[in-house]
Amino acid sequence: MQSLAIVVPVYNEEDNIPHFYASVCEVMQPLAARYRWEVIFVDDGSNDESRAILGTLAARDERVQPVFLSRNYGHQLALTCGLDRALTDVVITMDGDMQHPPALIPELLARFEQGYDVVQTIRRTTEGVSWLKKFSSSFYYKALNAISDIEVRPGGSDFRLLSRPAADALRRFREHDRFIRGMVTQLGFRQTTLSFTAPPRYAGNSKFSPRKMLRLALAGVFGCSTVPLRMGLYFGFVCAMLSLLGFAYVLYVKYVDLDAVPGWATDVSISLLFGSLQLIVLGFIGEYIARIYQEVKNRPLYLVGEEMPRLRQDGMEKKERGAEQA
Ligand code: UDP
Ligand code: MG
């Protein structure tokens, strides 16, 4: 029997929690013989009845393990708290508003049983989401993938399954400004994806204000890429090349055309030279800051997968069994 923790950050979800809990119970019923499961609700400083509801559920059912954060820290930190507490063989993270359908849990577990360590779900579409939001999200991920060494598929969400080794690896990433879906792609291990259609929220409104959304988007760019810091260097070199052309033109006007106002040539040459120099030096500083940034993140230098790959072990077992029978 394996153990499973379902990690659910909730912020003012009083109308969703009971429904979510009931539907997890229903979905897990047929799997109860194979998985000992628990739901870790991380209450992210709710100020509605969510806390009381979680308290009641926990008193009735010991599989409900609530954690109450001291204030609203935001979805990514609430998720991190849940991941820190989930010490089971398998961990599934999902939202508590039914937009990540619990009905998909058996499919996630089936992939885990096939030997995958990370099962990342991809939203095919979200019912009831505006054209603008879909477009900006797809543009954002394309741009982010282009400037960073992570690869987040458009439609990527924080609905995923992690095996114990993958969850342990993720727990070693302790940076404060977090974009978990980017960090997960950097873990390695055996990853696979599963597409789904996200239904509208069961109850209530989105708890992601435009400000929180922007903060997450910036965490993705600045947390997963140092390209913005290095831009000074690239621009500096491009400007230096262009200013050589400008300088040639200044020499032409001054000595061939003889049409230069006194002092003009010196002025323009100085601005061209120092403009590019300043950008290049800013770029150097950017390079050092980028390195300091990588160091202070203090991520593990490398992650060891596991001593013996699970898939091969199964194969070996089969072979051994075959040998015994022979
Ligand atoms: N959430 C949270 N803290 C926050 C905002 C949201 O824990 O500051 C939770 C929320 O209760 C939900 C999940 O994160 O379970 C996803 O939030 P939401 O559904 O509002 O995001 P959307 O689906 O609109 O992107
Ligand atoms: Mg939602």
Coordinates of C-alpha atoms and ligand atoms in Angstrom, one line a residue:
M1 CA 0.0 0.0 0.0
Q2 CA 1.4 3.4 -1.0
S3 CA 0.7 6.7 0.7
L4 CA -0.7 9.7 -1.1
A5 CA -1.1 13.3 0.0
I6 CA -3.3 15.7 -2.0
V7 CA -2.0 19.3 -1.3
V8 CA -4.6 22.0 -1.8
P9 CA -4.0 25.7 -1.1
V10 CA -7.2 27.5 -0.2
Y11 CA -8.0 31.2 0.2
N12 CA -11.6 32.1 1.1
E13 CA -13.0 29.0 -0.5
E14 CA -15.9 28.3 2.1
D15 CA -18.3 27.3 -0.7
N16 CA -15.8 25.0 -2.4
I17 CA -14.1 23.1 0.4
P18 CA -17.0 20.8 1.3
H19 CA -17.7 20.0 -2.3
F20 CA -14.1 19.4 -3.1
Y21 CA -13.6 17.1 -0.1
A22 CA -16.7 15.1 -1.0
S23 CA -15.6 14.7 -4.5
V24 CA -12.1 13.6 -3.5
C25 CA -13.6 11.0 -1.1
E26 CA -15.8 9.7 -3.9
V27 CA -12.9 9.5 -6.4
M28 CA -10.5 7.8 -3.9
Q29 CA -13.1 5.2 -2.7
P30 CA -12.2 2.6 -5.4
L31 CA -8.4 3.3 -4.8
A32 CA -8.5 3.0 -1.0
A33 CA -7.2 -0.5 -1.1
R34 CA -4.0 0.7 -3.0
Y35 CA -3.5 4.1 -1.5
R36 CA -3.6 5.4 2.1
W37 CA -4.5 9.0 1.4
E38 CA -4.8 12.4 3.1
V39 CA -5.7 15.9 2.0
I40 CA -3.4 18.7 3.2
F41 CA -5.5 21.8 3.0
V42 CA -3.2 24.9 3.3
D43 CA -5.4 27.7 4.5
D44 CA -3.7 30.8 3.1
G45 CA -5.0 33.3 5.7
S46 CA -8.7 33.0 4.8
N47 CA -11.1 35.5 6.4
D48 CA -14.3 33.7 5.5
E49 CA -15.6 30.5 7.1
S50 CA -12.9 28.3 5.4
R51 CA -11.0 27.9 8.6
A52 CA -14.0 26.8 10.6
I53 CA -15.0 24.4 7.9
L54 CA -11.6 22.8 7.7
G55 CA -11.5 22.5 11.5
T56 CA -14.9 20.6 11.4
L57 CA -13.8 18.3 8.6
A58 CA -10.5 17.5 10.3
A59 CA -12.3 16.7 13.5
R60 CA -14.6 14.3 11.6
D61 CA -12.0 12.7 9.3
E62 CA -8.4 12.2 10.2
R63 CA -7.5 12.1 6.5
V64 CA -8.1 15.8 6.4
Q65 CA -4.9 17.6 7.6
P66 CA -5.3 21.4 7.6
V67 CA -2.5 23.9 8.0
F68 CA -3.4 27.5 8.8
L69 CA -0.9 30.1 7.6
S70 CA -0.7 33.2 9.7
R71 CA -1.7 35.5 6.8
N72 CA -2.2 35.5 3.1
Y73 CA 1.1 34.5 1.6
G74 CA -0.1 33.8 -1.9
H75 CA -0.7 30.6 -3.8
Q76 CA 2.9 29.6 -4.5
L77 CA 4.0 29.9 -0.9
A78 CA 0.9 28.1 0.4
L79 CA 1.7 25.3 -2.1
T80 CA 5.2 25.2 -0.8
C81 CA 4.0 24.9 2.8
G82 CA 1.9 21.9 1.7
L83 CA 4.8 20.3 -0.2
D84 CA 6.9 20.6 2.9
R85 CA 4.4 18.8 4.9
A86 CA 3.6 16.0 2.4
L87 CA 5.9 13.2 3.3
T88 CA 4.0 10.5 1.4
D89 CA 5.1 8.2 -1.5
V90 CA 3.1 10.3 -3.9
V91 CA 2.0 13.9 -3.8
I92 CA -0.7 15.6 -5.9
T93 CA -1.0 19.4 -5.8
M94 CA -4.3 21.0 -7.0
D95 CA -6.6 23.9 -6.6
G96 CA -9.6 23.7 -4.3
D97 CA -12.2 25.3 -6.6
M98 CA -12.8 22.2 -8.8
Q99 CA -11.0 23.8 -11.8
H100 CA -8.5 20.9 -11.3
P101 CA -11.0 18.1 -11.5
P102 CA -10.5 15.4 -8.8
A103 CA -11.9 12.9 -11.3
L104 CA -8.4 13.1 -13.0
I105 CA -6.6 11.8 -9.9
P106 CA -6.9 8.1 -11.0
E107 CA -5.3 9.0 -14.3
L108 CA -2.5 10.8 -12.6
L109 CA -1.9 7.8 -10.4
A110 CA -2.0 5.4 -13.4
R111 CA 0.9 7.4 -14.9
F112 CA 2.7 7.2 -11.6
E113 CA 2.2 3.4 -11.6
Q114 CA 3.7 3.3 -15.1
G115 CA 6.9 4.7 -13.6
Y116 CA 6.7 8.5 -14.0
D117 CA 7.9 10.8 -11.3
V118 CA 6.3 14.0 -12.5
V119 CA 2.9 14.1 -14.2
Q120 CA 2.2 17.6 -15.3
T121 CA -1.3 18.5 -16.4
I122 CA -1.9 20.9 -19.3
R123 CA -5.1 22.8 -19.6
R124 CA -6.5 22.4 -23.1
T125 CA -9.0 25.1 -22.6
T126 CA -10.6 26.8 -19.6
E127 CA -14.3 27.0 -19.9
G128 CA -15.6 30.6 -19.5
V129 CA -12.2 32.3 -19.9
S130 CA -11.9 35.4 -22.0
W131 CA -10.1 35.4 -25.3
L132 CA -7.7 38.1 -24.0
K133 CA -6.6 36.0 -21.0
K134 CA -6.0 33.0 -23.3
F135 CA -3.9 35.0 -25.7
S136 CA -1.8 36.8 -23.1
S137 CA -1.1 33.5 -21.3
S138 CA 0.0 31.8 -24.5
F139 CA 2.2 34.8 -25.4
Y140 CA 3.7 34.9 -21.9
Y141 CA 4.8 31.3 -22.0
K142 CA 6.3 31.6 -25.5
A143 CA 8.3 34.7 -24.4
L144 CA 9.3 33.0 -21.1
N145 CA 10.5 29.8 -22.8
A146 CA 12.5 31.9 -25.3
I147 CA 14.5 33.8 -22.6
S148 CA 15.0 31.1 -20.0
D149 CA 16.3 27.6 -19.8
I150 CA 13.0 26.3 -18.5
E151 CA 10.1 25.0 -20.7
V152 CA 6.6 25.5 -19.4
R153 CA 4.0 24.5 -21.9
P154 CA 1.2 27.0 -22.4
G155 CA -1.7 25.9 -20.3
G156 CA 0.7 24.6 -17.6
S157 CA -0.8 24.8 -14.1
D158 CA 0.1 23.7 -10.6
F159 CA -2.1 20.6 -10.9
R160 CA 0.5 17.8 -11.0
L161 CA 1.7 14.6 -9.4
L162 CA 5.1 14.2 -7.9
S163 CA 6.8 11.0 -6.8
R164 CA 8.6 11.0 -3.5
P165 CA 12.1 11.5 -5.1
A166 CA 10.7 14.4 -7.3
A167 CA 8.9 16.0 -4.3
D168 CA 12.1 15.7 -2.2
A169 CA 14.1 17.4 -5.0
L170 CA 11.6 20.2 -5.3
R171 CA 11.8 20.8 -1.6
R172 CA 15.5 21.6 -1.9
F173 CA 14.7 24.6 -4.0
R174 CA 14.3 27.3 -1.3
E175 CA 14.1 30.6 -3.2
H176 CA 11.6 33.1 -1.9
D177 CA 10.2 34.4 -5.1
R178 CA 8.8 31.2 -6.6
F179 CA 7.4 30.1 -9.9
I180 CA 6.9 26.5 -9.1
R181 CA 5.9 25.3 -12.6
G182 CA 9.2 26.6 -13.9
M183 CA 11.1 24.9 -11.1
V184 CA 9.4 21.6 -11.7
T185 CA 10.6 21.5 -15.4
Q186 CA 14.1 21.9 -14.1
L187 CA 14.0 18.9 -11.8
G188 CA 14.4 16.3 -14.5
F189 CA 13.2 12.8 -13.5
R190 CA 10.7 11.1 -15.8
Q191 CA 8.1 13.7 -16.7
T192 CA 5.0 13.3 -18.7
T193 CA 1.9 15.4 -19.4
L194 CA -1.8 14.9 -19.2
S195 CA -4.2 17.2 -21.0
F196 CA -7.5 18.2 -19.5
T197 CA -10.3 20.8 -19.9
A198 CA -10.7 23.0 -16.9
P199 CA -14.3 23.6 -16.0
P200 CA -15.4 27.0 -14.6
R201 CA -15.0 27.5 -10.8
Y202 CA -17.6 25.6 -8.7
A203 CA -18.3 28.6 -6.5
G204 CA -16.9 32.0 -5.8
N205 CA -14.6 34.2 -7.8
S206 CA -11.0 33.9 -8.8
K207 CA -8.6 34.7 -5.8
F208 CA -5.9 35.7 -8.2
S209 CA -6.2 39.5 -8.4
P210 CA -4.6 41.2 -11.4
R211 CA -1.8 42.3 -9.0
K212 CA -1.2 38.7 -7.9
M213 CA -1.2 37.5 -11.5
L214 CA 1.3 40.1 -12.5
R215 CA 3.5 39.2 -9.5
L216 CA 3.5 35.5 -10.6
A217 CA 4.3 36.5 -14.2
L218 CA 7.2 38.6 -13.0
A219 CA 8.4 35.7 -10.7
G220 CA 8.5 33.6 -13.8
V221 CA 10.6 36.0 -15.8
F222 CA 13.0 37.2 -13.1
G223 CA 13.1 33.9 -11.2
C224 CA 13.8 31.7 -14.2
S225 CA 15.9 34.0 -16.4
T226 CA 18.9 36.3 -16.1
V227 CA 18.4 37.6 -19.7
P228 CA 16.9 40.9 -18.5
L229 CA 20.1 41.5 -16.4
R230 CA 22.3 40.7 -19.4
M231 CA 20.4 43.0 -21.8
G232 CA 22.7 45.9 -21.1
L233 CA 25.6 43.9 -22.5
Y234 CA 23.8 42.9 -25.7
F235 CA 22.5 46.4 -26.3
G236 CA 25.9 47.8 -25.4
F237 CA 27.7 45.8 -28.1
V238 CA 25.0 46.5 -30.7
C239 CA 25.2 50.3 -29.9
A240 CA 29.0 50.2 -30.1
M241 CA 28.8 48.7 -33.6
L242 CA 26.2 51.3 -34.7
S243 CA 28.2 54.1 -33.1
L244 CA 31.2 53.1 -35.3
L245 CA 29.0 53.9 -38.3
G246 CA 28.0 57.1 -36.6
F247 CA 31.6 58.0 -35.9
A248 CA 32.5 57.4 -39.6
Y249 CA 29.7 59.8 -40.6
V250 CA 31.0 62.4 -38.1
L251 CA 34.5 62.2 -39.6
Y252 CA 33.0 62.5 -43.1
V253 CA 31.0 65.7 -42.2
K254 CA 34.0 67.2 -40.4
Y255 CA 36.8 66.5 -42.9
V256 CA 35.2 65.9 -46.3
D257 CA 31.9 67.8 -46.3
L258 CA 33.4 70.5 -44.1
D259 CA 29.9 71.4 -43.0
A260 CA 30.3 70.8 -39.2
V261 CA 29.4 73.5 -36.6
P262 CA 32.5 73.9 -34.4
G263 CA 32.3 71.5 -31.4
W264 CA 29.6 69.3 -33.0
A265 CA 31.9 66.5 -34.0
T266 CA 33.4 66.3 -30.5
D267 CA 30.0 66.3 -28.9
V268 CA 28.5 63.6 -31.0
S269 CA 31.6 61.4 -30.8
I270 CA 31.6 61.6 -27.0
S271 CA 27.9 60.8 -26.7
L272 CA 28.3 57.8 -29.0
L273 CA 31.4 56.5 -27.2
F274 CA 30.1 56.9 -23.7
G275 CA 26.6 55.8 -24.5
S276 CA 27.9 52.4 -25.6
L277 CA 30.5 52.2 -22.9
Q278 CA 27.9 52.8 -20.2
L279 CA 25.7 50.1 -21.5
I280 CA 28.5 47.6 -21.8
V281 CA 29.7 48.4 -18.2
L282 CA 26.1 48.0 -17.0
G283 CA 26.0 44.7 -18.8
F284 CA 29.2 43.6 -16.9
I285 CA 27.5 44.5 -13.6
G286 CA 24.5 42.6 -14.8
E287 CA 26.6 39.5 -15.4
Y288 CA 28.0 39.7 -11.9
I289 CA 24.6 40.3 -10.3
A290 CA 23.2 37.4 -12.4
R291 CA 25.9 35.2 -10.9
I292 CA 25.3 36.4 -7.3
Y293 CA 21.6 35.8 -7.9
Q294 CA 22.2 32.2 -9.0
E295 CA 24.4 31.7 -5.9
V296 CA 22.0 33.2 -3.3
K297 CA 19.2 31.0 -4.7
N298 CA 21.4 28.2 -3.3
R299 CA 19.8 25.5 -5.4
P300 CA 21.3 22.0 -5.4
L301 CA 24.1 21.8 -7.9
Y302 CA 22.7 18.5 -9.2
L303 CA 20.0 16.1 -8.2
V304 CA 20.5 12.3 -8.1
G305 CA 17.5 10.5 -9.6
E306 CA 17.4 7.3 -7.7
E307 CA 19.7 4.4 -7.0
M308 CA 17.8 1.9 -9.2
P309 CA 15.3 3.1 -11.8
R310 CA 11.9 1.8 -11.0
L311 CA 11.0 0.7 -14.5
R312 CA 14.1 -1.4 -14.8
Q313 CA 13.5 -3.0 -11.5
D314 CA 10.1 -4.2 -12.6
G315 CA 11.7 -5.6 -15.8
M316 CA 14.4 -7.3 -13.6
E317 CA 11.7 -8.8 -11.4
K318 CA 9.9 -10.2 -14.4
K319 CA 13.2 -11.7 -15.6
E320 CA 13.9 -13.1 -12.2
R321 CA 10.5 -14.6 -12.0
G322 CA 11.0 -16.1 -15.5
A323 CA 14.3 -17.6 -14.3
E324 CA 12.6 -19.1 -11.3
Q325 CA 9.9 -20.7 -13.4
A326 CA 12.4 -22.1 -15.9
Ligands
UDP1 N1 -5.2 30.7 -3.6 C1 -4.4 30.8 -2.4 N2 -3.9 32.0 -2.1 C2 -4.1 33.1 -2.8 C3 -4.8 33.0 -4.0 C4 -5.4 31.8 -4.4 O1 -4.2 29.8 -1.7 O2 -3.6 34.2 -2.5 C5 -5.8 29.4 -3.9 C6 -7.3 29.4 -4.2 O3 -8.0 29.3 -3.1 C7 -7.4 28.2 -5.2 C8 -6.1 28.2 -5.9 O4 -5.1 28.9 -5.1 O5 -7.6 27.0 -4.5 C9 -6.1 28.8 -7.3 O6 -6.7 30.1 -7.2 P1 -7.8 30.7 -8.2 O7 -8.8 29.6 -8.5 O8 -8.4 31.9 -7.6 O9 -6.9 31.0 -9.5 P2 -7.4 30.9 -11.0 O10 -8.0 29.6 -11.2 O11 -8.4 32.0 -11.2 O12 -6.2 31.2 -11.8
MG2 MG -9.3 28.6 -10.1

